[in-house]
mmCIF file of C-alpha atoms in Angstrom:
data_model
loop_
_atom_site.group_PDB
_atom_site.id
_atom_site.type_symbol
_atom_site.label_atom_id
_atom_site.label_comp_id
_atom_site.label_asym_id
_atom_site.label_seq_id
_atom_site.Cartn_x
_atom_site.Cartn_y
_atom_site.Cartn_z
ATOM 1 C CA MET A 1 -22.138 -24.530 31.839
ATOM 2 C CA ARG A 2 -25.281 -24.416 30.254
ATOM 3 C CA SER A 3 -27.060 -21.069 28.981
ATOM 4 C CA GLY A 4 -29.815 -19.958 27.447
ATOM 5 C CA ASN A 5 -28.289 -17.445 25.873
ATOM 6 C CA PRO A 6 -27.498 -18.471 21.993
ATOM 7 C CA ALA A 7 -24.410 -16.445 22.499
ATOM 8 C CA LEU A 8 -22.560 -19.109 25.301
ATOM 9 C CA SER A 9 -22.845 -21.991 25.302
ATOM 10 C CA GLU A 10 -21.114 -25.335 27.123
ATOM 11 C CA SER A 11 -18.030 -25.056 25.033
ATOM 12 C CA THR A 12 -18.245 -21.424 24.673
ATOM 13 C CA PHE A 13 -14.567 -21.278 26.549
ATOM 14 C CA LEU A 14 -13.527 -25.438 26.082
ATOM 15 C CA ASP A 15 -9.416 -24.975 23.675
ATOM 16 C CA LEU A 16 -11.136 -26.544 19.919
ATOM 17 C CA GLY A 17 -7.920 -28.634 19.263
ATOM 18 C CA SER A 18 -7.544 -30.345 22.957
ATOM 19 C CA GLY A 19 -10.693 -29.935 24.689
ATOM 20 C CA THR A 20 -9.627 -28.383 27.802
ATOM 21 C CA VAL A 21 -10.635 -25.406 29.347
ATOM 22 C CA SER A 22 -8.536 -22.249 27.807
ATOM 23 C CA ALA A 23 -5.872 -20.446 29.974
ATOM 24 C CA ARG A 24 -2.842 -18.572 29.436
ATOM 25 C CA GLY A 25 -0.503 -18.019 31.979
ATOM 26 C CA ASP A 26 -1.730 -14.732 33.476
ATOM 27 C CA GLN A 27 -3.432 -13.804 30.814
ATOM 28 C CA VAL A 28 -6.396 -14.809 31.774
ATOM 29 C CA MET A 29 -10.307 -14.140 32.440
ATOM 30 C CA THR A 30 -11.338 -12.080 35.600
ATOM 31 C CA LEU A 31 -14.663 -10.750 36.711
ATOM 32 C CA ASN A 32 -13.889 -7.428 36.980
ATOM 33 C CA GLY A 33 -12.389 -6.869 33.748
ATOM 34 C CA THR A 34 -15.733 -8.612 32.007
ATOM 35 C CA VAL A 35 -17.806 -5.596 34.205
ATOM 36 C CA ASN A 36 -16.213 -3.210 33.127
ATOM 37 C CA LYS A 37 -15.840 -4.113 29.743
ATOM 38 C CA THR A 38 -19.840 -4.920 30.106
ATOM 39 C CA GLY A 39 -19.283 -1.097 31.275
ATOM 40 C CA LEU A 40 -18.382 -0.203 28.055
ATOM 41 C CA LEU A 41 -20.263 -1.550 25.738
ATOM 42 C CA LEU A 42 -22.778 -0.582 27.466
ATOM 43 C CA LEU A 43 -21.614 3.406 26.801
ATOM 44 C CA LEU A 44 -20.564 2.087 23.216
ATOM 45 C CA THR A 45 -24.696 1.280 23.131
ATOM 46 C CA VAL A 46 -25.811 4.900 24.920
ATOM 47 C CA LEU A 47 -23.872 6.907 22.064
ATOM 48 C CA THR A 48 -24.676 5.661 19.198
ATOM 49 C CA ALA A 49 -28.521 4.909 20.316
ATOM 50 C CA SER A 50 -28.612 8.721 21.173
ATOM 51 C CA PHE A 51 -27.076 9.697 18.160
ATOM 52 C CA SER A 52 -29.989 7.709 16.050
ATOM 53 C CA TRP A 53 -33.125 9.222 18.778
ATOM 54 C CA SER A 54 -32.301 12.216 17.531
ATOM 55 C CA GLN A 55 -32.314 11.409 13.897
ATOM 56 C CA ALA A 56 -34.982 9.054 14.387
ATOM 57 C CA LEU A 57 -38.006 11.302 13.386
ATOM 58 C CA VAL A 58 -39.564 13.947 11.122
ATOM 59 C CA THR A 59 -39.603 17.214 13.498
ATOM 60 C CA GLY A 60 -41.384 19.246 10.753
ATOM 61 C CA GLY A 61 -44.494 19.806 8.429
ATOM 62 C CA GLU A 62 -47.728 17.270 8.563
ATOM 63 C CA THR A 63 -45.307 13.983 9.060
ATOM 64 C CA ALA A 64 -43.903 15.162 11.735
ATOM 65 C CA GLY A 65 -43.639 12.635 14.864
ATOM 66 C CA THR A 66 -43.258 10.121 12.266
ATOM 67 C CA LEU A 67 -40.428 8.063 11.229
ATOM 68 C CA SER A 68 -37.634 9.158 9.499
ATOM 69 C CA SER A 69 -35.635 7.708 6.402
ATOM 70 C CA ALA A 70 -32.832 7.952 8.280
ATOM 71 C CA GLY A 71 -35.001 6.191 11.327
ATOM 72 C CA MET A 72 -35.843 3.788 9.118
ATOM 73 C CA GLY A 73 -31.912 3.124 8.387
ATOM 74 C CA TYR A 74 -30.794 2.713 11.261
ATOM 75 C CA LEU A 75 -34.077 0.497 12.676
ATOM 76 C CA ILE A 76 -33.292 -2.537 10.001
ATOM 77 C CA GLY A 77 -30.037 -1.386 9.718
ATOM 78 C CA GLY A 78 -28.826 -1.545 12.942
ATOM 79 C CA ALA A 79 -31.203 -4.988 13.323
ATOM 80 C CA LEU A 80 -29.691 -7.031 10.811
ATOM 81 C CA GLY A 81 -25.717 -5.476 11.228
ATOM 82 C CA GLY A 82 -26.529 -6.756 14.802
ATOM 83 C CA PHE A 83 -26.939 -9.345 14.376
ATOM 84 C CA VAL A 84 -24.980 -10.279 11.805
ATOM 85 C CA LEU A 85 -21.674 -9.099 14.031
ATOM 86 C CA ALA A 86 -24.018 -11.829 16.897
ATOM 87 C CA LEU A 87 -22.814 -14.694 14.986
ATOM 88 C CA ILE A 88 -19.796 -13.306 13.847
ATOM 89 C CA THR A 89 -18.718 -12.791 17.368
ATOM 90 C CA VAL A 90 -20.727 -16.566 18.450
ATOM 91 C CA PHE A 91 -18.248 -18.257 15.776
ATOM 92 C CA LYS A 92 -14.793 -16.030 16.181
ATOM 93 C CA LYS A 93 -14.704 -16.127 19.721
ATOM 94 C CA THR A 94 -11.697 -14.894 19.400
ATOM 95 C CA TRP A 95 -12.279 -12.164 17.253
ATOM 96 C CA SER A 96 -14.595 -10.466 20.434
ATOM 97 C CA PRO A 97 -12.081 -7.630 20.765
ATOM 98 C CA VAL A 98 -13.447 -6.203 17.837
ATOM 99 C CA THR A 99 -16.601 -7.184 16.806
ATOM 100 C CA ALA A 100 -18.101 -6.802 20.350
ATOM 101 C CA PRO A 101 -17.785 -3.221 20.528
ATOM 102 C CA MET A 102 -19.098 -3.502 17.090
ATOM 103 C CA TYR A 103 -21.856 -5.114 18.299
ATOM 104 C CA ALA A 104 -22.511 -2.327 20.830
ATOM 105 C CA LEU A 105 -22.155 0.391 18.449
ATOM 106 C CA VAL A 106 -24.876 -1.086 15.534
ATOM 107 C CA GLU A 107 -27.085 -2.363 18.124
ATOM 108 C CA GLY A 108 -27.394 1.188 19.575
ATOM 109 C CA LEU A 109 -28.210 2.806 16.330
ATOM 110 C CA PHE A 110 -31.650 -0.137 16.464
ATOM 111 C CA LEU A 111 -32.340 0.576 20.523
ATOM 112 C CA GLY A 112 -31.940 4.443 19.884
ATOM 113 C CA ALA A 113 -34.523 4.176 16.684
ATOM 114 C CA VAL A 114 -36.998 1.888 17.777
ATOM 115 C CA SER A 115 -36.654 4.006 21.358
ATOM 116 C CA ALA A 116 -37.683 7.056 19.425
ATOM 117 C CA VAL A 117 -41.117 5.556 17.918
ATOM 118 C CA PHE A 118 -42.070 3.533 21.074
ATOM 119 C CA GLU A 119 -41.555 7.289 23.524
ATOM 120 C CA GLN A 120 -43.739 9.242 20.983
ATOM 121 C CA ARG A 121 -46.452 7.123 21.445
ATOM 122 C CA PHE A 122 -46.387 6.382 24.530
ATOM 123 C CA PRO A 123 -44.563 9.259 26.031
ATOM 124 C CA GLY A 124 -42.079 8.653 29.126
ATOM 125 C CA ILE A 125 -42.076 4.726 28.241
ATOM 126 C CA VAL A 126 -38.292 4.731 27.501
ATOM 127 C CA PHE A 127 -37.719 6.090 31.110
ATOM 128 C CA GLN A 128 -39.786 3.564 32.711
ATOM 129 C CA ALA A 129 -38.026 0.015 30.824
ATOM 130 C CA VAL A 130 -34.664 1.588 31.166
ATOM 131 C CA LEU A 131 -35.350 1.327 35.113
ATOM 132 C CA ALA A 132 -37.075 -1.923 34.942
ATOM 133 C CA THR A 133 -33.941 -3.165 32.713
ATOM 134 C CA PHE A 134 -31.283 -1.981 35.065
ATOM 135 C CA GLY A 135 -33.541 -2.846 38.065
ATOM 136 C CA THR A 136 -33.894 -5.867 37.372
ATOM 137 C CA LEU A 137 -30.270 -6.979 36.500
ATOM 138 C CA ILE A 138 -28.799 -5.195 39.676
ATOM 139 C CA ALA A 139 -31.860 -7.110 41.560
ATOM 140 C CA LEU A 140 -30.541 -10.344 39.378
ATOM 141 C CA LEU A 141 -27.148 -9.949 40.193
ATOM 142 C CA VAL A 142 -27.758 -9.656 44.480
ATOM 143 C CA ALA A 143 -29.940 -12.491 44.831
ATOM 144 C CA TYR A 144 -27.257 -14.539 42.678
ATOM 145 C CA ARG A 145 -24.185 -13.494 44.899
ATOM 146 C CA SER A 146 -25.726 -13.740 47.749
ATOM 147 C CA GLY A 147 -27.525 -17.608 46.580
ATOM 148 C CA LEU A 148 -30.913 -17.151 46.975
ATOM 149 C CA ILE A 149 -31.050 -17.515 42.709
ATOM 150 C CA LYS A 150 -29.081 -20.943 41.993
ATOM 151 C CA ALA A 151 -27.845 -22.209 38.699
ATOM 152 C CA THR A 152 -29.202 -25.587 39.439
ATOM 153 C CA GLU A 153 -29.287 -27.858 36.389
ATOM 154 C CA ASN A 154 -33.220 -28.154 36.198
ATOM 155 C CA PHE A 155 -33.476 -24.476 36.478
ATOM 156 C CA LYS A 156 -31.071 -24.591 33.367
ATOM 157 C CA LEU A 157 -32.623 -27.005 31.469
ATOM 158 C CA GLY A 158 -36.167 -24.832 32.189
ATOM 159 C CA VAL A 159 -34.606 -21.913 31.518
ATOM 160 C CA VAL A 160 -33.366 -23.162 27.679
ATOM 161 C CA ALA A 161 -36.258 -24.580 26.754
ATOM 162 C CA ALA A 162 -38.451 -21.380 27.659
ATOM 163 C CA THR A 163 -36.122 -19.592 25.452
ATOM 164 C CA GLY A 164 -35.825 -21.913 22.475
ATOM 165 C CA GLY A 165 -39.581 -22.122 22.321
ATOM 166 C CA ILE A 166 -40.195 -18.149 22.770
ATOM 167 C CA ALA A 167 -37.288 -18.193 19.550
ATOM 168 C CA LEU A 168 -39.227 -20.479 17.543
ATOM 169 C CA LEU A 169 -42.493 -18.589 18.349
ATOM 170 C CA TYR A 170 -41.132 -15.663 17.435
ATOM 171 C CA LEU A 171 -39.643 -17.091 14.276
ATOM 172 C CA ALA A 172 -42.851 -18.115 13.386
ATOM 173 C CA SER A 173 -44.840 -15.173 13.738
ATOM 174 C CA ILE A 174 -41.853 -13.106 11.171
ATOM 175 C CA VAL A 175 -42.457 -16.197 8.929
ATOM 176 C CA LEU A 176 -46.233 -16.336 8.875
ATOM 177 C CA GLY A 177 -45.848 -12.147 9.082
ATOM 178 C CA LEU A 178 -44.678 -12.630 5.619
ATOM 179 C CA PHE A 179 -48.477 -14.200 3.979
ATOM 180 C CA GLY A 180 -50.323 -11.515 6.189
ATOM 181 C CA ILE A 181 -50.715 -14.233 8.585
ATOM 182 C CA ASN A 182 -51.199 -12.585 12.491
ATOM 183 C CA VAL A 183 -49.958 -14.920 15.228
ATOM 184 C CA PRO A 184 -52.806 -13.842 17.783
ATOM 185 C CA VAL A 185 -51.404 -12.397 21.154
ATOM 186 C CA ILE A 186 -47.829 -12.470 20.385
ATOM 187 C CA HIS A 187 -48.717 -8.810 19.861
ATOM 188 C CA GLU A 188 -52.674 -7.681 20.966
ATOM 189 C CA ALA A 189 -52.980 -5.741 24.301
ATOM 190 C CA SER A 190 -55.049 -8.367 25.964
ATOM 191 C CA GLY A 191 -54.959 -10.165 28.651
ATOM 192 C CA LEU A 192 -53.537 -13.151 27.772
ATOM 193 C CA GLY A 193 -51.221 -10.411 25.003
ATOM 194 C CA ILE A 194 -49.673 -8.995 29.207
ATOM 195 C CA ALA A 195 -49.689 -11.877 30.030
ATOM 196 C CA PHE A 196 -47.303 -13.799 26.961
ATOM 197 C CA SER A 197 -44.947 -10.129 27.534
ATOM 198 C CA VAL A 198 -45.099 -10.626 31.319
ATOM 199 C CA PHE A 199 -43.503 -14.882 30.567
ATOM 200 C CA VAL A 200 -41.042 -13.554 28.495
ATOM 201 C CA VAL A 201 -40.108 -10.828 30.108
ATOM 202 C CA ILE A 202 -39.632 -13.379 33.047
ATOM 203 C CA VAL A 203 -37.555 -15.890 31.177
ATOM 204 C CA ALA A 204 -35.248 -13.560 29.644
ATOM 205 C CA ALA A 205 -34.729 -12.248 33.356
ATOM 206 C CA LEU A 206 -33.878 -15.680 34.745
ATOM 207 C CA ASN A 207 -31.321 -16.340 31.381
ATOM 208 C CA LEU A 208 -29.547 -12.895 33.310
ATOM 209 C CA VAL A 209 -28.880 -15.440 36.302
ATOM 210 C CA LEU A 210 -27.510 -18.243 33.434
ATOM 211 C CA ASP A 211 -25.022 -15.448 32.016
ATOM 212 C CA PHE A 212 -23.576 -14.956 35.665
ATOM 213 C CA ASP A 213 -22.546 -18.173 36.306
ATOM 214 C CA PHE A 214 -21.838 -18.449 33.131
ATOM 215 C CA ILE A 215 -19.380 -15.713 32.969
ATOM 216 C CA GLU A 216 -18.296 -16.581 36.737
ATOM 217 C CA SER A 217 -17.371 -20.300 35.651
ATOM 218 C CA GLY A 218 -15.315 -19.125 33.170
ATOM 219 C CA VAL A 219 -13.593 -17.295 35.504
ATOM 220 C CA GLU A 220 -12.929 -19.853 37.619
ATOM 221 C CA GLN A 221 -11.568 -22.275 34.440
ATOM 222 C CA GLY A 222 -8.704 -19.947 34.061
ATOM 223 C CA ALA A 223 -10.321 -18.750 30.208
ATOM 224 C CA PRO A 224 -8.505 -16.242 27.615
ATOM 225 C CA LYS A 225 -8.058 -13.262 28.309
ATOM 226 C CA PHE A 226 -10.331 -12.205 25.219
ATOM 227 C CA MET A 227 -13.001 -13.726 27.223
ATOM 228 C CA GLU A 228 -13.848 -11.589 29.078
ATOM 229 C CA TRP A 229 -15.007 -9.102 26.057
ATOM 230 C CA TYR A 230 -17.027 -12.069 24.924
ATOM 231 C CA GLY A 231 -18.658 -12.560 28.931
ATOM 232 C CA ALA A 232 -19.674 -8.756 27.898
ATOM 233 C CA PHE A 233 -21.035 -9.643 24.653
ATOM 234 C CA GLY A 234 -23.082 -12.126 25.849
ATOM 235 C CA LEU A 235 -24.121 -10.163 28.842
ATOM 236 C CA MET A 236 -24.958 -7.462 26.429
ATOM 237 C CA VAL A 237 -27.131 -9.833 24.006
ATOM 238 C CA THR A 238 -29.265 -10.777 27.328
ATOM 239 C CA LEU A 239 -29.870 -6.692 28.277
ATOM 240 C CA VAL A 240 -30.460 -6.007 24.850
ATOM 241 C CA TRP A 241 -33.133 -7.975 24.393
ATOM 242 C CA LEU A 242 -35.067 -8.075 27.884
ATOM 243 C CA TYR A 243 -35.213 -3.447 27.213
ATOM 244 C CA VAL A 244 -36.672 -4.524 23.637
ATOM 245 C CA GLU A 245 -39.255 -7.063 25.797
ATOM 246 C CA PHE A 246 -39.779 -4.211 28.251
ATOM 247 C CA LEU A 247 -40.564 -1.344 25.948
ATOM 248 C CA ARG A 248 -43.087 -4.062 24.737
ATOM 249 C CA LEU A 249 -44.746 -4.784 28.169
ATOM 250 C CA LEU A 250 -45.215 -1.518 29.171
ATOM 251 C CA SER A 251 -47.049 -0.305 25.418
ATOM 252 C CA LYS A 252 -49.166 -3.004 26.129
ATOM 253 C CA ILE A 253 -50.164 -1.620 29.453
ATOM 254 C CA GLN A 254 -50.453 1.039 28.387
ATOM 255 C CA GLN A 255 -53.358 0.921 25.268
ATOM 256 C CA ARG A 256 -55.302 -1.438 27.753
#
């Protein structure tokens, strides 16, 4: 049960004491339960995103359209808060019924602020990114359920390796940026920059396939009920990443 998503590892459904898959009578993870909880997390994210969107930009004066102090707080606080809550959820899976909704609420603040910034600069880009994200989700879900895409071991290894490489590259970019050094291609709107973003979007999308397979495996093996929240949280992590990468890709294309 390998997944490129850091929230979903091959030991997620295992009982730490016995090393076997957890099962508690009729209180087991179901696919419908996971889908319902994913929908709830998406709703919570949209609610806080709508709020932070409305507060993110200055609306009057010469600075109209720039990021407000509140917007900056939502942007930074949402990103850091979401990261902390994600770590807590990963290491304390039994807390996921509480931490997963909290993650969705906090991540919504970040997404609303960052979306407002992109929309101000490139009108219509947020709608396009939302359509692309959910279109990709539906298309890959249909492909997975129909058997057109199978999460074989080699497939999983390739996606995990690519995801890890992208994470390391982004981390290096952040660290070098603190010293005023820009990593070429990543943020550029050149042909190579667009090609890089396309590659990242593809890898993020393929992680959805691994997440589907991972959740299905948990259902088949009778994981405990709280894992519905954890599975929904893991899927949300991938969707947030995919949406942000679509924003980056579309912004590069419009700059060209």
